[in-house]
PDB file of C-alpha atoms in Angstrom:
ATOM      1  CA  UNK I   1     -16.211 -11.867 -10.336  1.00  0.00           C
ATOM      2  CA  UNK I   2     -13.331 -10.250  -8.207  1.00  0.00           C
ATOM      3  CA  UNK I   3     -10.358  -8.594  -9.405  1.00  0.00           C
ATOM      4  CA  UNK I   4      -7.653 -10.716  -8.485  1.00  0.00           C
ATOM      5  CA  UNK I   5      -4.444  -9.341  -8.526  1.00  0.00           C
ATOM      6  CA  UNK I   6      -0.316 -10.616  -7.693  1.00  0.00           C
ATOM      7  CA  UNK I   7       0.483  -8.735  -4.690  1.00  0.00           C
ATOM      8  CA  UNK I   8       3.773  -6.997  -4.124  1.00  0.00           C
ATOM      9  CA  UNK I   9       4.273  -9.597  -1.302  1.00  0.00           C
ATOM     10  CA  UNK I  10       6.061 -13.454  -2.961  1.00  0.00           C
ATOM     11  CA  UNK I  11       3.102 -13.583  -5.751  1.00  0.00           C
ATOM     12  CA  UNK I  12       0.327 -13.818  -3.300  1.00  0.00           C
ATOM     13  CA  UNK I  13      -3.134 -13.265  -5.101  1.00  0.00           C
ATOM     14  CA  UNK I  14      -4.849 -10.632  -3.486  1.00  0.00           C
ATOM     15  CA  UNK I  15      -8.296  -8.307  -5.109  1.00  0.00           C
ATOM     16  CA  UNK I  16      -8.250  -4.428  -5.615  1.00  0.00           C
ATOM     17  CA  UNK I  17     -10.310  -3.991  -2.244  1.00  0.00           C
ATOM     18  CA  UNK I  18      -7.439  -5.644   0.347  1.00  0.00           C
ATOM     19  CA  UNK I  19      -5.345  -3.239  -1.875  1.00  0.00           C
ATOM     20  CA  UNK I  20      -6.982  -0.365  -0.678  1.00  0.00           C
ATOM     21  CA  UNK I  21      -7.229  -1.401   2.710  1.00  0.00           C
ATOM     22  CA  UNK I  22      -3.796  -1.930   2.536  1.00  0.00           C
ATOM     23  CA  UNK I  23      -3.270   1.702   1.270  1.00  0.00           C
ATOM     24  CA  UNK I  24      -5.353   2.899   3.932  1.00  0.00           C
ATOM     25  CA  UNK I  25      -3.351   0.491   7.184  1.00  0.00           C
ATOM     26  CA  UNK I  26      -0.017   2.480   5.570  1.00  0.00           C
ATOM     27  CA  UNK I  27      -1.007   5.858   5.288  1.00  0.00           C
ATOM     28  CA  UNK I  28      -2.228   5.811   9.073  1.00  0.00           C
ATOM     29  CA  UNK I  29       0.644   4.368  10.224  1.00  0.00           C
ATOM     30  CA  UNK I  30       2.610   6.847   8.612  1.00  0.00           C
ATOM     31  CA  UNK I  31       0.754   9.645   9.652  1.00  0.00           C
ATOM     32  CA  UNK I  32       1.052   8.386  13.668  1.00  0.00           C
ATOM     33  CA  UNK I  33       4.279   7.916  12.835  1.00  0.00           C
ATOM     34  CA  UNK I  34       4.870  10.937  11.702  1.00  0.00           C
ATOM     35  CA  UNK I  35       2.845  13.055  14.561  1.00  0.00           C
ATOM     36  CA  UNK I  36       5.295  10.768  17.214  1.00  0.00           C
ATOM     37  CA  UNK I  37       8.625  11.556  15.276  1.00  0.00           C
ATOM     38  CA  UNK I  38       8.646  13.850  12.169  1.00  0.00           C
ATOM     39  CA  UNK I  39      12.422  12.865  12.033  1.00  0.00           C
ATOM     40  CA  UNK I  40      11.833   9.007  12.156  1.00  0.00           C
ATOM     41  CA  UNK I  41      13.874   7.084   9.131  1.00  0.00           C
ATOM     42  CA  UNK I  42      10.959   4.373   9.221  1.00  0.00           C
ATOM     43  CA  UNK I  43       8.900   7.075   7.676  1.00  0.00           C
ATOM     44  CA  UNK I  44      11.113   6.671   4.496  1.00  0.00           C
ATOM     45  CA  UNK I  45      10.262   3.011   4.316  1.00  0.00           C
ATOM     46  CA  UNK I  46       6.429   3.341   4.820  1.00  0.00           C
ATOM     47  CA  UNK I  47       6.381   5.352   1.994  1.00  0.00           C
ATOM     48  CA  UNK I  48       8.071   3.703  -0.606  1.00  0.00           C
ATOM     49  CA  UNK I  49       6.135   0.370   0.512  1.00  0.00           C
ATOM     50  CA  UNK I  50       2.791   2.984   0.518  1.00  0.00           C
ATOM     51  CA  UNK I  51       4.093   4.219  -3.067  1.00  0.00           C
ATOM     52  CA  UNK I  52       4.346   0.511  -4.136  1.00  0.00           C
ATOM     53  CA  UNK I  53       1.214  -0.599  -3.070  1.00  0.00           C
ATOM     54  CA  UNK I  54      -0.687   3.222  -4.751  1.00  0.00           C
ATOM     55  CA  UNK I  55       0.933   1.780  -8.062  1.00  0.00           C
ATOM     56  CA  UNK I  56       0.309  -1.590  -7.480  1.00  0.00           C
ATOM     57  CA  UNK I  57      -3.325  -0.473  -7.593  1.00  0.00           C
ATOM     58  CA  UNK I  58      -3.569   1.812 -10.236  1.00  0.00           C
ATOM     59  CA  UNK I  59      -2.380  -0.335 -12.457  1.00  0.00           C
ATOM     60  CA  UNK I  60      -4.753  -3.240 -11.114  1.00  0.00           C
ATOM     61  CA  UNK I  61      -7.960  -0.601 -12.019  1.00  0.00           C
ATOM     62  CA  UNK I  62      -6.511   0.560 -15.215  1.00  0.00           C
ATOM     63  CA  UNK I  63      -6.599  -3.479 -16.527  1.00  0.00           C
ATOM     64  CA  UNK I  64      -9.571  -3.812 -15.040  1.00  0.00           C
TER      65      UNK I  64
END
């Protein structure tokens, strides 16, 4: 049986793996981001949103 999980996003149920996938859209999107415009304020937002989501999931695998 999946790990279902609340998501960060209005209480939509989403498992540990679309987690990570999530974790993985963000960081790349930072890191072009980041390559285009060191000094870009979006990079600010990504992150928090990318340090949500890195909680989000370790506390989804530490309940199991």
């Amino acid at each position: 049986m999946e790990n279902w999980v609340n998501s960060l996003n209005g209480g939509v149920t989403i498992n540990i793996h679309d987690l990570e996938e999530q974790v993985e859209l963000l960081r790349k999107a930072m890191q072009e981001l980041y390559l285009e415009n060191p000094q870009d304020p979006r990079l600010v937002r990504i992150s928090q949103s990318l340090d949500e989501l890195l909680n989000e999931l370790d506390r989804q695998r530490q309940t199991g």
